[in-house]
Amino acid sequence: DVAVAAADGVVTAVDTVEDPAVGPGRLHRVVTFLSAFDVHVQKTPTDGVVWITGASGFSGRYLARYIRGLPEKIELLGLGRTLGTEENFDSFHSVDIRDEAAIRKLAESHPPDRVFHLAGRMPPAPEDEMWGTNVGGTLALLHALKATAKKGLRILSVGSAAEYLPATSRLTEKHPSGGTTSYGRTKWAQTILA
């Protein structure tokens, strides 16, 4: 028999218990301690082609370094506005995320299995640039990738806490959203699109 855990943890006990709420008779139980820092980490090992948009940004560079350290056979493509951070990528493409035709052409030659959409603009960028990149760029990316019809494609579009409305208590994902700043509103619209 094999047991598979969905997250990293430390097995603290293996025993048998009787719990009618779970099932009849004696049941095998494996107790796992999960750190509060690991509970939201999900691992989906996969070989294949991975895109990182916003690859020349802070998060993109660190994500690329992390992916490079994985044992899977991954072709890692960076998409960004500026060159100079391509050391962790198999290829780096200077492309405007708002250019649907350019993204579609890249998707036809290197169809992705996973996309980490990190590209975005934030203050002090002018409001029209934030709307154009955060919302228009996300829409162009989604349209271009839909046109390739890659089966099993997974896309992670990264949001921001700025999407939420002011809170008097701790924020949860159920908290009202819509943003109170231009940046927050563009990130909220991006989340709605994705």
PDB file of N, CA, C and O in Angstrom, residues 102-181:
ATOM      1  N   ALA A 102       2.225  38.447 -31.283  1.00  0.00           N
ATOM      2  CA  ALA A 102       3.568  37.988 -30.931  1.00  0.00           C
ATOM      3  C   ALA A 102       3.508  36.826 -29.943  1.00  0.00           C
ATOM      4  O   ALA A 102       4.275  35.863 -30.049  1.00  0.00           O
ATOM      5  N   ILE A 103       2.598  36.904 -28.999  1.00  0.00           N
ATOM      6  CA  ILE A 103       2.453  35.822 -28.019  1.00  0.00           C
ATOM      7  C   ILE A 103       1.936  34.561 -28.703  1.00  0.00           C
ATOM      8  O   ILE A 103       2.405  33.447 -28.434  1.00  0.00           O
ATOM      9  N   ARG A 104       0.972  34.722 -29.606  1.00  0.00           N
ATOM     10  CA  ARG A 104       0.445  33.562 -30.333  1.00  0.00           C
ATOM     11  C   ARG A 104       1.546  32.893 -31.153  1.00  0.00           C
ATOM     12  O   ARG A 104       1.667  31.668 -31.168  1.00  0.00           O
ATOM     13  N   LYS A 105       2.388  33.695 -31.804  1.00  0.00           N
ATOM     14  CA  LYS A 105       3.490  33.145 -32.608  1.00  0.00           C
ATOM     15  C   LYS A 105       4.458  32.353 -31.717  1.00  0.00           C
ATOM     16  O   LYS A 105       4.895  31.256 -32.085  1.00  0.00           O
ATOM     17  N   LEU A 106       4.765  32.897 -30.541  1.00  0.00           N
ATOM     18  CA  LEU A 106       5.636  32.190 -29.608  1.00  0.00           C
ATOM     19  C   LEU A 106       4.968  30.901 -29.116  1.00  0.00           C
ATOM     20  O   LEU A 106       5.615  29.860 -29.002  1.00  0.00           O
ATOM     21  N   ALA A 107       3.667  30.950 -28.849  1.00  0.00           N
ATOM     22  CA  ALA A 107       2.938  29.770 -28.382  1.00  0.00           C
ATOM     23  C   ALA A 107       2.883  28.685 -29.459  1.00  0.00           C
ATOM     24  O   ALA A 107       2.849  27.495 -29.139  1.00  0.00           O
ATOM     25  N   GLU A 108       2.876  29.078 -30.719  1.00  0.00           N
ATOM     26  CA  GLU A 108       2.877  28.085 -31.798  1.00  0.00           C
ATOM     27  C   GLU A 108       4.229  27.376 -31.892  1.00  0.00           C
ATOM     28  O   GLU A 108       4.291  26.184 -32.172  1.00  0.00           O
ATOM     29  N   SER A 109       5.323  28.102 -31.633  1.00  0.00           N
ATOM     30  CA  SER A 109       6.652  27.491 -31.724  1.00  0.00           C
ATOM     31  C   SER A 109       7.082  26.821 -30.416  1.00  0.00           C
ATOM     32  O   SER A 109       7.855  25.866 -30.434  1.00  0.00           O
ATOM     33  N   HIS A 110       6.596  27.297 -29.278  1.00  0.00           N
ATOM     34  CA  HIS A 110       6.935  26.749 -27.955  1.00  0.00           C
ATOM     35  C   HIS A 110       5.659  26.677 -27.109  1.00  0.00           C
ATOM     36  O   HIS A 110       5.514  27.450 -26.153  1.00  0.00           O
ATOM     37  N   PRO A 111       4.721  25.791 -27.440  1.00  0.00           N
ATOM     38  CA  PRO A 111       3.459  25.748 -26.677  1.00  0.00           C
ATOM     39  C   PRO A 111       3.721  25.399 -25.203  1.00  0.00           C
ATOM     40  O   PRO A 111       4.361  24.396 -24.915  1.00  0.00           O
ATOM     41  N   PRO A 112       3.247  26.244 -24.303  1.00  0.00           N
ATOM     42  CA  PRO A 112       3.531  26.016 -22.887  1.00  0.00           C
ATOM     43  C   PRO A 112       2.607  24.973 -22.261  1.00  0.00           C
ATOM     44  O   PRO A 112       1.461  24.806 -22.670  1.00  0.00           O
ATOM     45  N   ASP A 113       3.145  24.283 -21.246  1.00  0.00           N
ATOM     46  CA  ASP A 113       2.341  23.401 -20.403  1.00  0.00           C
ATOM     47  C   ASP A 113       1.896  24.143 -19.152  1.00  0.00           C
ATOM     48  O   ASP A 113       0.845  23.850 -18.593  1.00  0.00           O
ATOM     49  N   ARG A 114       2.725  25.096 -18.715  1.00  0.00           N
ATOM     50  CA  ARG A 114       2.441  25.924 -17.548  1.00  0.00           C
ATOM     51  C   ARG A 114       2.863  27.358 -17.858  1.00  0.00           C
ATOM     52  O   ARG A 114       3.888  27.575 -18.498  1.00  0.00           O
ATOM     53  N   VAL A 115       2.066  28.315 -17.367  1.00  0.00           N
ATOM     54  CA  VAL A 115       2.410  29.732 -17.511  1.00  0.00           C
ATOM     55  C   VAL A 115       2.267  30.394 -16.148  1.00  0.00           C
ATOM     56  O   VAL A 115       1.221  30.286 -15.506  1.00  0.00           O
ATOM     57  N   PHE A 116       3.329  31.038 -15.714  1.00  0.00           N
ATOM     58  CA  PHE A 116       3.290  31.869 -14.515  1.00  0.00           C
ATOM     59  C   PHE A 116       3.228  33.305 -15.015  1.00  0.00           C
ATOM     60  O   PHE A 116       4.221  33.839 -15.513  1.00  0.00           O
ATOM     61  N   HIS A 117       2.042  33.908 -14.906  1.00  0.00           N
ATOM     62  CA  HIS A 117       1.834  35.264 -15.435  1.00  0.00           C
ATOM     63  C   HIS A 117       2.142  36.284 -14.346  1.00  0.00           C
ATOM     64  O   HIS A 117       1.321  36.560 -13.471  1.00  0.00           O
ATOM     65  N   LEU A 118       3.360  36.821 -14.402  1.00  0.00           N
ATOM     66  CA  LEU A 118       3.824  37.794 -13.414  1.00  0.00           C
ATOM     67  C   LEU A 118       3.961  39.195 -13.998  1.00  0.00           C
ATOM     68  O   LEU A 118       4.221  40.147 -13.255  1.00  0.00           O
ATOM     69  N   ALA A 119       3.823  39.320 -15.314  1.00  0.00           N
ATOM     70  CA  ALA A 119       4.017  40.620 -15.961  1.00  0.00           C
ATOM     71  C   ALA A 119       2.992  41.624 -15.456  1.00  0.00           C
ATOM     72  O   ALA A 119       1.819  41.294 -15.301  1.00  0.00           O
ATOM     73  N   GLY A 120       3.430  42.820 -15.223  1.00  0.00           N
ATOM     74  CA  GLY A 120       2.507  43.856 -14.778  1.00  0.00           C
ATOM     75  C   GLY A 120       3.221  45.180 -14.590  1.00  0.00           C
ATOM     76  O   GLY A 120       4.447  45.253 -14.556  1.00  0.00           O
ATOM     77  N   ARG A 121       2.430  46.213 -14.484  1.00  0.00           N
ATOM     78  CA  ARG A 121       2.935  47.561 -14.208  1.00  0.00           C
ATOM     79  C   ARG A 121       2.354  47.987 -12.871  1.00  0.00           C
ATOM     80  O   ARG A 121       1.241  47.613 -12.506  1.00  0.00           O
ATOM     81  N   MET A 122       3.122  48.765 -12.160  1.00  0.00           N
ATOM     82  CA  MET A 122       2.663  49.284 -10.877  1.00  0.00           C
ATOM     83  C   MET A 122       3.142  50.726 -10.719  1.00  0.00           C
ATOM     84  O   MET A 122       3.968  51.186 -11.506  1.00  0.00           O
ATOM     85  N   PRO A 123       2.600  51.432  -9.730  1.00  0.00           N
ATOM     86  CA  PRO A 123       3.043  52.805  -9.545  1.00  0.00           C
ATOM     87  C   PRO A 123       4.556  52.857  -9.376  1.00  0.00           C
ATOM     88  O   PRO A 123       5.135  51.935  -8.822  1.00  0.00           O
ATOM     89  N   PRO A 124       5.173  53.857  -9.944  1.00  0.00           N
ATOM     90  CA  PRO A 124       4.648  55.142 -10.413  1.00  0.00           C
ATOM     91  C   PRO A 124       4.236  55.156 -11.881  1.00  0.00           C
ATOM     92  O   PRO A 124       4.091  56.235 -12.462  1.00  0.00           O
ATOM     93  N   ALA A 125       4.046  53.991 -12.516  1.00  0.00           N
ATOM     94  CA  ALA A 125       3.610  53.974 -13.921  1.00  0.00           C
ATOM     95  C   ALA A 125       2.294  54.740 -14.057  1.00  0.00           C
ATOM     96  O   ALA A 125       1.450  54.698 -13.152  1.00  0.00           O
ATOM     97  N   PRO A 126       2.091  55.429 -15.174  1.00  0.00           N
ATOM     98  CA  PRO A 126       0.811  56.123 -15.388  1.00  0.00           C
ATOM     99  C   PRO A 126      -0.352  55.124 -15.404  1.00  0.00           C
ATOM    100  O   PRO A 126      -0.187  53.963 -15.762  1.00  0.00           O
ATOM    101  N   GLU A 127      -1.524  55.603 -15.012  1.00  0.00           N
ATOM    102  CA  GLU A 127      -2.696  54.748 -14.904  1.00  0.00           C
ATOM    103  C   GLU A 127      -3.006  54.028 -16.213  1.00  0.00           C
ATOM    104  O   GLU A 127      -3.329  52.839 -16.215  1.00  0.00           O
ATOM    105  N   ASP A 128      -2.898  54.711 -17.360  1.00  0.00           N
ATOM    106  CA  ASP A 128      -3.220  54.064 -18.635  1.00  0.00           C
ATOM    107  C   ASP A 128      -2.255  52.908 -18.938  1.00  0.00           C
ATOM    108  O   ASP A 128      -2.655  51.900 -19.523  1.00  0.00           O
ATOM    109  N   GLU A 129      -0.998  53.031 -18.511  1.00  0.00           N
ATOM    110  CA  GLU A 129      -0.049  51.923 -18.706  1.00  0.00           C
ATOM    111  C   GLU A 129      -0.409  50.730 -17.821  1.00  0.00           C
ATOM    112  O   GLU A 129      -0.273  49.575 -18.236  1.00  0.00           O
ATOM    113  N   MET A 130      -0.865  51.008 -16.596  1.00  0.00           N
ATOM    114  CA  MET A 130      -1.265  49.907 -15.705  1.00  0.00           C
ATOM    115  C   MET A 130      -2.475  49.172 -16.280  1.00  0.00           C
ATOM    116  O   MET A 130      -2.510  47.943 -16.285  1.00  0.00           O
ATOM    117  N   TRP A 131      -3.473  49.917 -16.778  1.00  0.00           N
ATOM    118  CA  TRP A 131      -4.638  49.278 -17.386  1.00  0.00           C
ATOM    119  C   TRP A 131      -4.225  48.506 -18.640  1.00  0.00           C
ATOM    120  O   TRP A 131      -4.647  47.376 -18.863  1.00  0.00           O
ATOM    121  N   GLY A 132      -3.363  49.107 -19.448  1.00  0.00           N
ATOM    122  CA  GLY A 132      -2.942  48.467 -20.689  1.00  0.00           C
ATOM    123  C   GLY A 132      -2.179  47.179 -20.466  1.00  0.00           C
ATOM    124  O   GLY A 132      -2.372  46.191 -21.183  1.00  0.00           O
ATOM    125  N   THR A 133      -1.303  47.146 -19.468  1.00  0.00           N
ATOM    126  CA  THR A 133      -0.493  45.954 -19.209  1.00  0.00           C
ATOM    127  C   THR A 133      -1.215  44.961 -18.305  1.00  0.00           C
ATOM    128  O   THR A 133      -1.317  43.777 -18.640  1.00  0.00           O
ATOM    129  N   ASN A 134      -1.703  45.412 -17.170  1.00  0.00           N
ATOM    130  CA  ASN A 134      -2.290  44.497 -16.196  1.00  0.00           C
ATOM    131  C   ASN A 134      -3.570  43.852 -16.707  1.00  0.00           C
ATOM    132  O   ASN A 134      -3.799  42.664 -16.474  1.00  0.00           O
ATOM    133  N   VAL A 135      -4.382  44.611 -17.410  1.00  0.00           N
ATOM    134  CA  VAL A 135      -5.644  44.072 -17.915  1.00  0.00           C
ATOM    135  C   VAL A 135      -5.519  43.707 -19.397  1.00  0.00           C
ATOM    136  O   VAL A 135      -5.774  42.562 -19.784  1.00  0.00           O
ATOM    137  N   GLY A 136      -5.089  44.664 -20.221  1.00  0.00           N
ATOM    138  CA  GLY A 136      -4.948  44.391 -21.645  1.00  0.00           C
ATOM    139  C   GLY A 136      -3.935  43.301 -21.935  1.00  0.00           C
ATOM    140  O   GLY A 136      -4.146  42.445 -22.804  1.00  0.00           O
ATOM    141  N   GLY A 137      -2.821  43.295 -21.202  1.00  0.00           N
ATOM    142  CA  GLY A 137      -1.806  42.264 -21.393  1.00  0.00           C
ATOM    143  C   GLY A 137      -2.304  40.889 -20.989  1.00  0.00           C
ATOM    144  O   GLY A 137      -2.014  39.889 -21.647  1.00  0.00           O
ATOM    145  N   THR A 138      -3.058  40.826 -19.898  1.00  0.00           N
ATOM    146  CA  THR A 138      -3.620  39.540 -19.464  1.00  0.00           C
ATOM    147  C   THR A 138      -4.611  39.031 -20.493  1.00  0.00           C
ATOM    148  O   THR A 138      -4.609  37.846 -20.850  1.00  0.00           O
ATOM    149  N   LEU A 139      -5.446  39.921 -21.012  1.00  0.00           N
ATOM    150  CA  LEU A 139      -6.417  39.523 -22.030  1.00  0.00           C
ATOM    151  C   LEU A 139      -5.711  39.032 -23.299  1.00  0.00           C
ATOM    152  O   LEU A 139      -6.078  37.993 -23.866  1.00  0.00           O
ATOM    153  N   ALA A 140      -4.677  39.731 -23.728  1.00  0.00           N
ATOM    154  CA  ALA A 140      -3.924  39.304 -24.918  1.00  0.00           C
ATOM    155  C   ALA A 140      -3.283  37.942 -24.691  1.00  0.00           C
ATOM    156  O   ALA A 140      -3.318  37.067 -25.571  1.00  0.00           O
ATOM    157  N   LEU A 141      -2.701  37.740 -23.518  1.00  0.00           N
ATOM    158  CA  LEU A 141      -2.076  36.457 -23.188  1.00  0.00           C
ATOM    159  C   LEU A 141      -3.107  35.329 -23.221  1.00  0.00           C
ATOM    160  O   LEU A 141      -2.882  34.283 -23.840  1.00  0.00           O
ATOM    161  N   LEU A 142      -4.245  35.539 -22.571  1.00  0.00           N
ATOM    162  CA  LEU A 142      -5.273  34.500 -22.523  1.00  0.00           C
ATOM    163  C   LEU A 142      -5.835  34.192 -23.912  1.00  0.00           C
ATOM    164  O   LEU A 142      -6.035  33.018 -24.263  1.00  0.00           O
ATOM    165  N   HIS A 143      -6.077  35.223 -24.717  1.00  0.00           N
ATOM    166  CA  HIS A 143      -6.570  34.999 -26.086  1.00  0.00           C
ATOM    167  C   HIS A 143      -5.549  34.235 -26.921  1.00  0.00           C
ATOM    168  O   HIS A 143      -5.910  33.313 -27.653  1.00  0.00           O
ATOM    169  N   ALA A 144      -4.293  34.632 -26.842  1.00  0.00           N
ATOM    170  CA  ALA A 144      -3.247  33.971 -27.629  1.00  0.00           C
ATOM    171  C   ALA A 144      -3.109  32.504 -27.230  1.00  0.00           C
ATOM    172  O   ALA A 144      -2.975  31.629 -28.092  1.00  0.00           O
ATOM    173  N   LEU A 145      -3.150  32.224 -25.935  1.00  0.00           N
ATOM    174  CA  LEU A 145      -3.000  30.845 -25.481  1.00  0.00           C
ATOM    175  C   LEU A 145      -4.232  30.006 -25.796  1.00  0.00           C
ATOM    176  O   LEU A 145      -4.110  28.820 -26.098  1.00  0.00           O
ATOM    177  N   LYS A 146      -5.409  30.627 -25.758  1.00  0.00           N
ATOM    178  CA  LYS A 146      -6.624  29.892 -26.122  1.00  0.00           C
ATOM    179  C   LYS A 146      -6.562  29.481 -27.586  1.00  0.00           C
ATOM    180  O   LYS A 146      -6.991  28.382 -27.954  1.00  0.00           O
ATOM    181  N   ALA A 147      -6.005  30.321 -28.418  1.00  0.00           N
ATOM    182  CA  ALA A 147      -5.915  30.025 -29.856  1.00  0.00           C
ATOM    183  C   ALA A 147      -5.036  28.804 -30.129  1.00  0.00           C
ATOM    184  O   ALA A 147      -5.223  28.120 -31.128  1.00  0.00           O
ATOM    185  N   THR A 148      -4.074  28.529 -29.238  1.00  0.00           N
ATOM    186  CA  THR A 148      -3.208  27.363 -29.443  1.00  0.00           C
ATOM    187  C   THR A 148      -3.889  26.074 -29.011  1.00  0.00           C
ATOM    188  O   THR A 148      -3.481  25.001 -29.427  1.00  0.00           O
ATOM    189  N   ALA A 149      -4.913  26.171 -28.180  1.00  0.00           N
ATOM    190  CA  ALA A 149      -5.712  25.033 -27.719  1.00  0.00           C
ATOM    191  C   ALA A 149      -4.853  23.905 -27.151  1.00  0.00           C
ATOM    192  O   ALA A 149      -5.097  22.736 -27.405  1.00  0.00           O
ATOM    193  N   LYS A 150      -3.846  24.240 -26.371  1.00  0.00           N
ATOM    194  CA  LYS A 150      -2.973  23.235 -25.741  1.00  0.00           C
ATOM    195  C   LYS A 150      -3.748  22.533 -24.636  1.00  0.00           C
ATOM    196  O   LYS A 150      -4.218  23.159 -23.694  1.00  0.00           O
ATOM    197  N   LYS A 151      -3.911  21.235 -24.765  1.00  0.00           N
ATOM    198  CA  LYS A 151      -4.646  20.459 -23.772  1.00  0.00           C
ATOM    199  C   LYS A 151      -3.844  20.385 -22.470  1.00  0.00           C
ATOM    200  O   LYS A 151      -2.646  20.147 -22.481  1.00  0.00           O
ATOM    201  N   GLY A 152      -4.504  20.616 -21.360  1.00  0.00           N
ATOM    202  CA  GLY A 152      -3.871  20.529 -20.055  1.00  0.00           C
ATOM    203  C   GLY A 152      -3.092  21.760 -19.634  1.00  0.00           C
ATOM    204  O   GLY A 152      -2.440  21.746 -18.589  1.00  0.00           O
ATOM    205  N   LEU A 153      -3.136  22.827 -20.418  1.00  0.00           N
ATOM    206  CA  LEU A 153      -2.412  24.059 -20.084  1.00  0.00           C
ATOM    207  C   LEU A 153      -2.907  24.608 -18.750  1.00  0.00           C
ATOM    208  O   LEU A 153      -4.113  24.703 -18.518  1.00  0.00           O
ATOM    209  N   ARG A 154      -1.965  24.961 -17.863  1.00  0.00           N
ATOM    210  CA  ARG A 154      -2.294  25.571 -16.578  1.00  0.00           C
ATOM    211  C   ARG A 154      -1.680  26.964 -16.545  1.00  0.00           C
ATOM    212  O   ARG A 154      -0.522  27.140 -16.912  1.00  0.00           O
ATOM    213  N   ILE A 155      -2.472  27.949 -16.093  1.00  0.00           N
ATOM    214  CA  ILE A 155      -2.011  29.333 -16.019  1.00  0.00           C
ATOM    215  C   ILE A 155      -2.218  29.838 -14.598  1.00  0.00           C
ATOM    216  O   ILE A 155      -3.316  29.712 -14.042  1.00  0.00           O
ATOM    217  N   LEU A 156      -1.181  30.419 -14.032  1.00  0.00           N
ATOM    218  CA  LEU A 156      -1.278  31.076 -12.741  1.00  0.00           C
ATOM    219  C   LEU A 156      -1.078  32.565 -12.976  1.00  0.00           C
ATOM    220  O   LEU A 156      -0.013  32.994 -13.418  1.00  0.00           O
ATOM    221  N   SER A 157      -2.122  33.349 -12.712  1.00  0.00           N
ATOM    222  CA  SER A 157      -2.046  34.796 -12.847  1.00  0.00           C
ATOM    223  C   SER A 157      -1.946  35.382 -11.443  1.00  0.00           C
ATOM    224  O   SER A 157      -2.817  35.158 -10.600  1.00  0.00           O
ATOM    225  N   VAL A 158      -0.883  36.123 -11.185  1.00  0.00           N
ATOM    226  CA  VAL A 158      -0.609  36.609  -9.836  1.00  0.00           C
ATOM    227  C   VAL A 158      -1.338  37.917  -9.562  1.00  0.00           C
ATOM    228  O   VAL A 158      -1.279  38.851 -10.362  1.00  0.00           O
ATOM    229  N   GLY A 159      -2.028  37.959  -8.439  1.00  0.00           N
ATOM    230  CA  GLY A 159      -2.777  39.139  -8.032  1.00  0.00           C
ATOM    231  C   GLY A 159      -2.007  39.964  -7.010  1.00  0.00           C
ATOM    232  O   GLY A 159      -0.786  39.867  -6.889  1.00  0.00           O
ATOM    233  N   SER A 160      -2.755  40.776  -6.254  1.00  0.00           N
ATOM    234  CA  SER A 160      -2.146  41.669  -5.271  1.00  0.00           C
ATOM    235  C   SER A 160      -3.136  41.937  -4.139  1.00  0.00           C
ATOM    236  O   SER A 160      -4.350  41.968  -4.358  1.00  0.00           O
ATOM    237  N   ALA A 161      -2.616  42.175  -2.952  1.00  0.00           N
ATOM    238  CA  ALA A 161      -3.472  42.561  -1.829  1.00  0.00           C
ATOM    239  C   ALA A 161      -4.148  43.901  -2.099  1.00  0.00           C
ATOM    240  O   ALA A 161      -5.174  44.215  -1.488  1.00  0.00           O
ATOM    241  N   ALA A 162      -3.612  44.684  -3.035  1.00  0.00           N
ATOM    242  CA  ALA A 162      -4.207  45.976  -3.386  1.00  0.00           C
ATOM    243  C   ALA A 162      -5.583  45.818  -4.028  1.00  0.00           C
ATOM    244  O   ALA A 162      -6.314  46.788  -4.178  1.00  0.00           O
ATOM    245  N   GLU A 163      -5.945  44.584  -4.399  1.00  0.00           N
ATOM    246  CA  GLU A 163      -7.259  44.331  -4.996  1.00  0.00           C
ATOM    247  C   GLU A 163      -8.392  44.462  -3.980  1.00  0.00           C
ATOM    248  O   GLU A 163      -9.543  44.655  -4.349  1.00  0.00           O
ATOM    249  N   TYR A 164      -8.062  44.327  -2.694  1.00  0.00           N
ATOM    250  CA  TYR A 164      -9.096  44.319  -1.662  1.00  0.00           C
ATOM    251  C   TYR A 164      -9.480  45.725  -1.222  1.00  0.00           C
ATOM    252  O   TYR A 164      -8.680  46.644  -1.273  1.00  0.00           O
ATOM    253  N   LEU A 165     -10.731  45.844  -0.777  1.00  0.00           N
ATOM    254  CA  LEU A 165     -11.212  47.104  -0.212  1.00  0.00           C
ATOM    255  C   LEU A 165     -10.702  47.219   1.224  1.00  0.00           C
ATOM    256  O   LEU A 165     -10.300  46.214   1.816  1.00  0.00           O
ATOM    257  N   PRO A 166     -10.708  48.416   1.803  1.00  0.00           N
ATOM    258  CA  PRO A 166     -10.181  48.578   3.167  1.00  0.00           C
ATOM    259  C   PRO A 166     -10.872  47.632   4.148  1.00  0.00           C
ATOM    260  O   PRO A 166     -12.064  47.336   4.026  1.00  0.00           O
ATOM    261  N   ALA A 167     -10.087  47.172   5.114  1.00  0.00           N
ATOM    262  CA  ALA A 167     -10.602  46.211   6.094  1.00  0.00           C
ATOM    263  C   ALA A 167     -10.338  46.705   7.501  1.00  0.00           C
ATOM    264  O   ALA A 167      -9.344  47.374   7.763  1.00  0.00           O
ATOM    265  N   THR A 168     -11.237  46.351   8.401  1.00  0.00           N
ATOM    266  CA  THR A 168     -11.028  46.651   9.821  1.00  0.00           C
ATOM    267  C   THR A 168     -10.579  45.400  10.557  1.00  0.00           C
ATOM    268  O   THR A 168     -10.279  45.453  11.738  1.00  0.00           O
ATOM    269  N   SER A 169     -10.571  44.286   9.857  1.00  0.00           N
ATOM    270  CA  SER A 169     -10.103  43.033  10.439  1.00  0.00           C
ATOM    271  C   SER A 169      -9.154  42.369   9.448  1.00  0.00           C
ATOM    272  O   SER A 169      -8.901  42.889   8.360  1.00  0.00           O
ATOM    273  N   ARG A 170      -8.674  41.221   9.828  1.00  0.00           N
ATOM    274  CA  ARG A 170      -7.733  40.479   8.993  1.00  0.00           C
ATOM    275  C   ARG A 170      -8.378  40.127   7.652  1.00  0.00           C
ATOM    276  O   ARG A 170      -9.513  39.677   7.600  1.00  0.00           O
ATOM    277  N   LEU A 171      -7.626  40.333   6.568  1.00  0.00           N
ATOM    278  CA  LEU A 171      -8.139  40.020   5.231  1.00  0.00           C
ATOM    279  C   LEU A 171      -8.211  38.520   4.999  1.00  0.00           C
ATOM    280  O   LEU A 171      -7.340  37.775   5.440  1.00  0.00           O
ATOM    281  N   THR A 172      -9.256  38.099   4.313  1.00  0.00           N
ATOM    282  CA  THR A 172      -9.356  36.724   3.824  1.00  0.00           C
ATOM    283  C   THR A 172      -9.687  36.817   2.334  1.00  0.00           C
ATOM    284  O   THR A 172     -10.000  37.897   1.819  1.00  0.00           O
ATOM    285  N   GLU A 173      -9.655  35.706   1.652  1.00  0.00           N
ATOM    286  CA  GLU A 173      -9.973  35.717   0.223  1.00  0.00           C
ATOM    287  C   GLU A 173     -11.447  36.008  -0.041  1.00  0.00           C
ATOM    288  O   GLU A 173     -11.843  36.264  -1.172  1.00  0.00           O
ATOM    289  N   LYS A 174     -12.273  35.986   1.008  1.00  0.00           N
ATOM    290  CA  LYS A 174     -13.694  36.298   0.857  1.00  0.00           C
ATOM    291  C   LYS A 174     -13.985  37.782   1.099  1.00  0.00           C
ATOM    292  O   LYS A 174     -15.109  38.228   0.968  1.00  0.00           O
ATOM    293  N   HIS A 175     -12.951  38.534   1.438  1.00  0.00           N
ATOM    294  CA  HIS A 175     -13.107  39.954   1.721  1.00  0.00           C
ATOM    295  C   HIS A 175     -13.524  40.700   0.445  1.00  0.00           C
ATOM    296  O   HIS A 175     -13.088  40.346  -0.645  1.00  0.00           O
ATOM    297  N   PRO A 176     -14.377  41.725   0.564  1.00  0.00           N
ATOM    298  CA  PRO A 176     -14.787  42.488  -0.623  1.00  0.00           C
ATOM    299  C   PRO A 176     -13.589  43.058  -1.382  1.00  0.00           C
ATOM    300  O   PRO A 176     -12.630  43.536  -0.785  1.00  0.00           O
ATOM    301  N   SER A 177     -13.671  42.979  -2.690  1.00  0.00           N
ATOM    302  CA  SER A 177     -12.561  43.446  -3.520  1.00  0.00           C
ATOM    303  C   SER A 177     -13.047  44.484  -4.522  1.00  0.00           C
ATOM    304  O   SER A 177     -14.236  44.715  -4.676  1.00  0.00           O
ATOM    305  N   GLY A 178     -12.111  45.068  -5.214  1.00  0.00           N
ATOM    306  CA  GLY A 178     -12.407  46.106  -6.187  1.00  0.00           C
ATOM    307  C   GLY A 178     -11.305  47.137  -6.237  1.00  0.00           C
ATOM    308  O   GLY A 178     -11.199  47.898  -7.179  1.00  0.00           O
ATOM    309  N   GLY A 179     -10.449  47.144  -5.220  1.00  0.00           N
ATOM    310  CA  GLY A 179      -9.327  48.078  -5.186  1.00  0.00           C
ATOM    311  C   GLY A 179      -9.756  49.499  -4.883  1.00  0.00           C
ATOM    312  O   GLY A 179     -10.850  49.915  -5.231  1.00  0.00           O
ATOM    313  N   THR A 180      -8.876  50.235  -4.227  1.00  0.00           N
ATOM    314  CA  THR A 180      -9.157  51.642  -3.930  1.00  0.00           C
ATOM    315  C   THR A 180      -8.202  52.567  -4.664  1.00  0.00           C
ATOM    316  O   THR A 180      -8.377  53.778  -4.638  1.00  0.00           O
ATOM    317  N   THR A 181      -7.194  51.992  -5.307  1.00  0.00           N
ATOM    318  CA  THR A 181      -6.228  52.779  -6.079  1.00  0.00           C
ATOM    319  C   THR A 181      -6.306  52.326  -7.535  1.00  0.00           C
ATOM    320  O   THR A 181      -6.875  51.273  -7.843  1.00  0.00           O
TER     321      THR A 181
END
